């Protein structure tokens, strides 16, 4: 996410300098080589030194620690944001990690990315056509929030303001639920191993339904932990639907099964409006 | 499926004539206009008259009736195949429908297509790079099976021979399970309606995980009915995995949750080998 942001800012002509830090020296070298950053530093504090904006791009539970590491470099009035998929926990923990600095925090969640992670997966067009949620409470840090919105718009994302709790409840449904369903389908489909015949019969439907299951377990572990209540609500709704589907099929009530298929079709069509031309087969 | 087959045969230079029949006269006219067929007929029997190969492309439970309608036109030695997603039921019912004709039946299942249906969704390249299962029992109707395999290869599909029961067990896992999971995720995600905020936060993960839920409920109803036993096995495996995931999250055992995410990731990577370059983001 961070690599893509640097590439996107550069491609679109961002005039400010961009400093980068990554835990692995090899990733720093690759980001510099690819032109995603103008310079890299050995510490988060050095990368944050003098910056107007600091974007934290690590798994959620690692973000407060990274904010603390960056804190000695933060100038007065610096803005800190992040790219995490849950917001309530971060809106509590990151401001706490920034105590004593003159920096303010605004949460961001760019809804973009793929099942790939790491700098090798960075793409300058990752944010084009995406939506980014900004969780700035109205009236708090208004200039900081405006700056954060501007940066996401600059790289091609539309911005939506939500409060953290509403954000977390909605993404549990639109992102965390599909992710866990994909994981569980992959586990079930692979439960006897992957014989050549089973692999051969995995077609476009399997490919797309399970794509996100290949995402980073470390990133998703932290999403589960930091949004477990809302996620459990979604998994219980899924369980209810699954039990009902099993019962209908067991009892041979296929007209009712068809009604459920129709209900799922209508739900999908109403939730995914951008479904012309950008579907894979 | 039939429209795409006609377009593909024509694009690749099939020299035999192609006759088509569809229930709706408007679809016949569209297929003729698009060049998917050389002629259309008012009845299935007329379209089948003199044909070397007849391909049945309707929902599964409608196939035996269509075979009976076509039967008066079938010449001695004609080969009948289909494109249905389940095979055991069709391998019993279609030969019965062809009793008294000199035609033989070979089952086909091209693993291709999208969530769209109808002639408007026909694509000349639909079968390129796909896999088609042919369920010809060895030694039975060998020349007929060879002809069917040749046609699928002609339009760009790789062919795999399986017996019908094995086919049905595997596609329950690789296709019917993902389809129902997509349906159930869409139903759960849409359970309170589709508010603008919920729609805005449906990103690429939601798009891909639920894509197939937009498929034809009529087509999928018949798949459920004709393969209910194998499908129930898969749904019960999914339920077991879901219940385990819920328990692990409820009890706060996130390291175990991460192991499950890793297990899903490995299963997906081992089942979907063609995952370089053709992933959507």
Coordinates of N, CA and C in Angstrom, one line a residue, chain A residues 64-210:
Chain A
X64 N 0.5 1.3 16.3 CA 0.9 2.2 17.4 C 2.4 2.2 17.6
X65 N 3.0 1.0 17.6 CA 4.5 0.9 17.8 C 5.2 1.7 16.7
X66 N 4.8 1.6 15.5 CA 5.4 2.4 14.4 C 5.2 3.9 14.7
X67 N 4.0 4.3 15.1 CA 3.8 5.7 15.4 C 4.7 6.2 16.5
X68 N 4.9 5.3 17.6 CA 5.9 5.7 18.6 C 7.3 5.8 18.1
X69 N 7.7 4.9 17.2 CA 9.0 5.0 16.6 C 9.2 6.3 15.8
X70 N 8.1 6.7 15.1 CA 8.2 7.9 14.3 C 8.2 9.1 15.1
X71 N 7.6 9.1 16.3 CA 7.2 10.3 17.1 C 8.4 11.2 17.3
X72 N 9.6 10.7 17.6 CA 10.7 11.7 17.8 C 11.0 12.6 16.6
X73 N 10.6 12.1 15.4 CA 10.9 12.9 14.2 C 9.8 13.9 13.8
X74 N 8.6 13.7 14.5 CA 7.5 14.5 14.0 C 7.6 16.0 14.4
X75 N 7.3 16.8 13.4 CA 7.3 18.3 13.7 C 6.0 18.7 14.2
X76 N 5.9 19.8 14.8 CA 4.6 20.4 15.2 C 3.7 20.6 14.0
X77 N 2.5 20.2 14.1 CA 1.5 20.3 13.0 C 1.6 19.2 12.0
X78 N 2.5 18.2 12.2 CA 2.5 17.1 11.2 C 1.2 16.3 11.3
X79 N 0.8 15.7 10.2 CA -0.4 14.9 10.2 C 0.0 13.5 10.0
X80 N -0.6 12.6 10.8 CA -0.3 11.2 10.7 C -1.6 10.5 10.2
X81 N -1.5 9.6 9.2 CA -2.6 8.8 8.8 C -2.2 7.4 8.6
X82 N -3.0 6.5 8.2 CA -2.7 5.1 8.1 C -3.5 4.5 6.9
X83 N -3.4 3.2 6.7 CA -4.1 2.6 5.6 C -4.9 1.3 6.1
X84 N -5.1 1.3 7.4 CA -5.7 0.1 8.0 C -7.1 -0.2 7.7
X85 N -7.5 -1.4 7.7 CA -8.9 -1.8 7.3 C -9.9 -1.8 8.5
X86 N -9.4 -1.5 9.7 CA -10.3 -1.2 10.8 C -9.9 0.1 11.5
X87 N -10.8 0.8 12.0 CA -10.5 2.2 12.4 C -10.8 2.5 13.9
X88 N -11.7 1.9 14.6 CA -12.0 2.2 16.0 C -10.8 2.1 16.9
X89 N -10.2 0.9 16.8 CA -9.0 0.6 17.6 C -7.9 1.6 17.3
X90 N -7.6 1.8 16.0 CA -6.6 2.7 15.7 C -6.8 4.2 16.1
X91 N -8.1 4.6 16.1 CA -8.4 6.0 16.5 C -8.2 6.2 18.0
X92 N -8.2 5.1 18.7 CA -7.8 5.2 20.1 C -6.3 5.0 20.4
X93 N -5.7 4.1 19.7 CA -4.3 3.7 20.0 C -3.3 4.7 19.4
X94 N -3.6 5.1 18.2 CA -2.5 6.0 17.5 C -2.4 7.4 18.2
X95 N -3.5 8.0 18.5 CA -3.4 9.3 19.2 C -2.7 9.1 20.5
X96 N -2.9 8.0 21.2 CA -2.2 7.7 22.5 C -0.7 7.6 22.2
X97 N -0.3 6.9 21.1 CA 1.1 6.8 20.8 C 1.7 8.1 20.4
X98 N 0.9 9.1 20.0 CA 1.5 10.4 19.6 C 1.5 11.4 20.7
X99 N 1.1 11.0 21.9 CA 1.0 11.9 23.0 C 2.4 12.6 23.2
X100 N 2.3 13.9 23.4 CA 3.6 14.6 23.6 C 4.2 15.2 22.3
X101 N 3.7 14.7 21.2 CA 4.1 15.3 19.9 C 3.1 16.4 19.5
X102 N 3.4 17.2 18.6 CA 2.5 18.2 18.1 C 1.8 17.7 16.8
X103 N 1.8 16.4 16.6 CA 1.1 15.9 15.4 C -0.3 15.5 15.7
X104 N -1.1 15.4 14.7 CA -2.5 15.0 14.8 C -2.8 13.8 13.9
X105 N -3.7 13.0 14.3 CA -4.0 11.7 13.6 C -5.4 11.8 12.9
X106 N -5.4 11.4 11.7 CA -6.6 11.2 10.9 C -6.6 9.8 10.3
X107 N -7.6 9.0 10.5 CA -7.6 7.7 10.0 C -8.0 7.6 8.5
X108 N -7.4 6.7 7.8 CA -7.7 6.5 6.4 C -7.9 5.0 6.1
X109 N -8.8 4.6 5.2 CA -8.9 3.3 4.7 C -9.1 3.3 3.2
X110 N -8.0 3.2 2.5 CA -8.2 3.1 1.0 C -8.7 1.7 0.7
X111 N -9.9 1.6 0.0 CA -10.4 0.3 -0.3 C -9.9 -0.1 -1.7
X112 N -8.7 -0.6 -1.7 CA -7.9 -0.9 -2.9 C -7.0 -2.0 -2.5
X113 N -6.3 -2.6 -3.5 CA -5.3 -3.6 -3.1 C -5.7 -4.9 -3.7
X114 N -4.9 -5.9 -3.5 CA -5.1 -7.2 -4.1 C -4.8 -8.2 -3.0
X115 N -4.8 -9.5 -3.4 CA -4.4 -10.5 -2.5 C -2.8 -10.5 -2.3
X116 N -2.1 -9.7 -3.1 CA -0.7 -9.7 -3.0 C -0.3 -8.6 -2.0
X117 N 0.9 -8.8 -1.4 CA 1.4 -7.8 -0.5 C 2.9 -7.6 -0.7
X118 N 3.4 -6.6 0.0 CA 4.9 -6.4 -0.2 C 5.1 -5.4 -1.3
X119 N 6.4 -4.9 -1.4 CA 6.7 -3.9 -2.4 C 6.6 -4.4 -3.8
X120 N 6.9 -5.7 -4.0 CA 6.8 -6.2 -5.3 C 5.4 -6.1 -6.0
X121 N 4.4 -6.0 -5.1 CA 3.0 -5.9 -5.6 C 2.6 -4.4 -5.8
X122 N 3.5 -3.5 -5.6 CA 3.2 -2.0 -5.7 C 2.8 -1.7 -7.1
X123 N 1.8 -0.8 -7.2 CA 1.3 -0.4 -8.6 C 0.9 1.1 -8.5
X124 N 1.4 1.8 -9.5 CA 1.1 3.3 -9.5 C -0.3 3.6 -9.7
X125 N -1.1 2.6 -10.3 CA -2.5 2.9 -10.5 C -3.4 2.2 -9.5
X126 N -2.9 1.8 -8.4 CA -3.7 1.0 -7.4 C -4.9 1.8 -6.9
X127 N -4.8 3.1 -6.7 CA -5.8 3.8 -6.1 C -6.8 4.5 -7.1
X128 N -6.5 4.3 -8.4 CA -7.4 5.0 -9.4 C -8.7 4.3 -9.4
X129 N -9.8 5.1 -9.2 CA -11.1 4.5 -9.2 C -11.5 3.9 -7.9
X130 N -10.7 4.0 -6.9 CA -11.0 3.4 -5.6 C -11.8 4.4 -4.7
X131 N -12.2 3.9 -3.6 CA -12.8 4.7 -2.6 C -12.0 4.7 -1.3
X132 N -11.7 5.8 -0.7 CA -11.0 5.9 0.6 C -11.9 6.5 1.7
X133 N -12.1 5.7 2.7 CA -12.8 6.3 3.9 C -11.8 7.0 4.8
X134 N -12.2 8.3 5.1 CA -11.5 9.1 6.1 C -12.4 9.2 7.3
X135 N -11.8 8.8 8.5 CA -12.6 8.8 9.7 C -12.3 10.0 10.6
X136 N -12.2 11.2 10.0 CA -12.0 12.4 10.8 C -13.4 12.8 11.4
X137 N -13.4 13.0 12.7 CA -14.6 13.5 13.3 C -14.7 15.0 12.9
X138 N -16.0 15.4 12.6 CA -16.2 16.7 12.1 C -15.7 17.7 13.2
X139 N -15.0 18.8 12.9 CA -14.6 19.8 13.8 C -13.3 19.5 14.5
X140 N -12.9 18.2 14.5 CA -11.6 17.9 15.1 C -10.5 17.9 14.0
X141 N -9.5 18.6 14.1 CA -8.4 18.5 13.2 C -8.8 18.7 11.8
X142 N -9.7 19.7 11.6 CA -10.3 19.9 10.2 C -9.2 20.1 9.1
X143 N -8.2 21.0 9.4 CA -7.2 21.2 8.3 C -6.4 19.9 8.1
X144 N -6.1 19.1 9.1 CA -5.4 17.8 8.9 C -6.2 16.9 8.1
X145 N -7.6 16.8 8.3 CA -8.4 15.9 7.6 C -8.5 16.4 6.1
X146 N -8.6 17.7 5.9 CA -8.7 18.2 4.5 C -7.4 17.8 3.8
X147 N -6.3 17.9 4.4 CA -5.0 17.5 3.8 C -5.0 16.0 3.4
X148 N -5.4 15.2 4.3 CA -5.5 13.8 4.0 C -6.4 13.5 2.9
X149 N -7.6 14.1 2.9 CA -8.5 13.9 1.8 C -7.9 14.3 0.4
X150 N -7.2 15.4 0.5 CA -6.6 15.9 -0.7 C -5.6 14.9 -1.3
X151 N -4.8 14.3 -0.4 CA -3.8 13.4 -0.9 C -4.4 12.2 -1.6
X152 N -5.5 11.6 -0.9 CA -6.1 10.5 -1.5 C -6.8 10.8 -2.9
X153 N -7.4 12.0 -2.9 CA -8.0 12.4 -4.2 C -6.9 12.6 -5.3
X154 N -5.7 13.1 -4.8 CA -4.6 13.3 -5.8 C -4.2 12.0 -6.5
X155 N -4.3 10.9 -5.8 CA -3.9 9.6 -6.4 C -5.1 8.9 -7.0
X156 N -6.2 9.6 -7.2 CA -7.3 9.0 -8.0 C -8.5 8.4 -7.2
X157 N -8.4 8.6 -5.8 CA -9.5 7.9 -5.0 C -10.6 8.9 -4.7
X158 N -11.8 8.4 -4.6 CA -12.9 9.2 -4.1 C -12.9 9.0 -2.6
X159 N -13.3 10.1 -1.9 CA -13.2 10.1 -0.4 C -14.6 10.1 0.2
X160 N -14.8 9.3 1.2 CA -16.0 9.3 2.0 C -15.6 9.5 3.5
X161 N -16.4 10.3 4.2 CA -16.2 10.5 5.6 C -17.2 9.6 6.4
X162 N -16.6 8.9 7.3 CA -17.5 8.0 8.2 C -16.9 8.1 9.6
X163 N -17.8 7.9 10.6 CA -17.1 7.7 11.9 C -16.6 6.3 12.0
X164 N -15.6 6.1 12.9 CA -14.9 4.8 13.0 C -15.8 3.6 13.2
X165 N -16.8 3.8 14.1 CA -17.6 2.6 14.4 C -18.5 2.2 13.2
X166 N -19.0 3.2 12.5 CA -19.8 2.9 11.3 C -18.9 2.3 10.2
X167 N -17.7 2.8 10.0 CA -16.8 2.2 9.1 C -16.6 0.8 9.4
X168 N -16.3 0.5 10.7 CA -15.9 -0.9 11.0 C -17.1 -1.9 10.9
X169 N -18.3 -1.4 11.1 CA -19.5 -2.2 11.0 C -19.7 -2.5 9.5
X170 N -19.5 -1.5 8.6 CA -19.8 -1.7 7.2 C -18.7 -2.6 6.6
X171 N -17.4 -2.3 6.9 CA -16.4 -3.1 6.2 C -16.4 -4.6 6.7
X172 N -16.9 -4.8 7.9 CA -17.1 -6.2 8.4 C -17.9 -6.9 7.4
X173 N -18.9 -6.2 6.8 CA -19.9 -6.8 5.9 C -19.4 -6.9 4.5
X174 N -18.7 -5.8 4.0 CA -18.3 -5.7 2.6 C -17.0 -6.2 2.3
X175 N -16.1 -6.4 3.3 CA -14.8 -6.9 3.1 C -14.4 -8.0 4.0
X176 N -14.6 -7.9 5.3 CA -14.1 -9.0 6.2 C -14.9 -10.3 6.0
X177 N -16.2 -10.1 5.8 CA -17.1 -11.3 5.6 C -16.7 -12.0 4.3
X178 N -16.6 -11.3 3.1 CA -16.1 -12.0 1.9 C -14.7 -12.6 2.1
X179 N -13.9 -11.9 2.8 CA -12.5 -12.5 3.0 C -12.6 -13.8 3.7
X180 N -13.3 -13.9 4.8 CA -13.4 -15.1 5.6 C -14.1 -16.2 4.8
X181 N -15.2 -15.8 4.1 CA -15.9 -16.8 3.2 C -14.9 -17.4 2.2
X182 N -14.1 -16.6 1.6 CA -13.1 -17.1 0.6 C -12.1 -18.0 1.3
X183 N -11.7 -17.7 2.5 CA -10.8 -18.5 3.2 C -11.4 -19.9 3.5
X184 N -12.7 -19.8 4.0 CA -13.3 -21.1 4.3 C -13.7 -22.0 3.1
X185 N -14.0 -21.3 2.0 CA -14.2 -22.1 0.8 C -12.9 -22.8 0.3
X186 N -11.8 -22.0 0.4 CA -10.5 -22.6 0.0 C -10.1 -23.8 0.9
X187 N -10.4 -23.6 2.2 CA -10.1 -24.7 3.2 C -10.9 -25.9 2.9
X188 N -12.2 -25.7 2.7 CA -13.1 -26.8 2.4 C -12.7 -27.5 1.1
X189 N -12.5 -26.7 0.0 CA -12.1 -27.3 -1.3 C -10.8 -28.0 -1.3
X190 N -9.9 -27.6 -0.4 CA -8.6 -28.3 -0.3 C -8.5 -29.3 0.7
X191 N -9.6 -29.7 1.4 CA -9.5 -30.5 2.6 C -9.0 -31.9 2.3
X192 N -9.0 -32.4 1.1 CA -8.4 -33.8 0.8 C -7.1 -33.6 0.0
X193 N -6.5 -32.4 0.1 CA -5.4 -32.2 -0.8 C -5.8 -31.7 -2.1
X194 N -4.8 -31.4 -3.0 CA -5.1 -30.8 -4.3 C -4.7 -31.8 -5.4
X195 N -5.6 -32.7 -5.7 CA -5.3 -33.7 -6.7 C -5.3 -33.0 -8.1
X196 N -4.7 -33.6 -9.0 CA -4.6 -33.0 -10.4 C -6.1 -32.8 -10.9
X197 N -7.0 -33.7 -10.7 CA -8.3 -33.5 -11.2 C -9.0 -32.4 -10.6
X198 N -8.9 -32.3 -9.3 CA -9.5 -31.2 -8.5 C -8.9 -29.8 -9.0
X199 N -7.6 -29.8 -9.2 CA -7.0 -28.5 -9.7 C -7.5 -28.2 -11.1
X200 N -7.6 -29.2 -11.9 CA -8.0 -29.0 -13.3 C -9.4 -28.4 -13.4
X201 N -10.3 -28.8 -12.4 CA -11.7 -28.4 -12.5 C -12.0 -27.1 -11.7
X202 N -10.9 -26.4 -11.2 CA -11.1 -25.1 -10.6 C -11.1 -24.1 -11.8
X203 N -12.2 -23.5 -12.0 CA -12.4 -22.6 -13.1 C -12.5 -21.2 -12.7
X204 N -13.0 -20.3 -13.6 CA -13.1 -18.9 -13.2 C -13.9 -18.6 -12.0
X205 N -14.9 -19.4 -11.7 CA -15.7 -19.1 -10.5 C -14.9 -19.4 -9.2
X206 N -14.2 -20.5 -9.2 CA -13.3 -20.8 -8.0 C -12.3 -19.7 -7.9
X207 N -11.7 -19.3 -9.1 CA -10.6 -18.3 -9.0 C -11.0 -17.0 -8.4
X208 N -12.2 -16.5 -8.8 CA -12.6 -15.2 -8.3 C -13.2 -15.3 -6.8
X209 N -13.9 -16.4 -6.6 CA -14.6 -16.5 -5.3 C -13.5 -16.6 -4.2
X210 N -12.4 -17.3 -4.5 CA -11.4 -17.5 -3.4 C -10.1 -16.6 -3.6

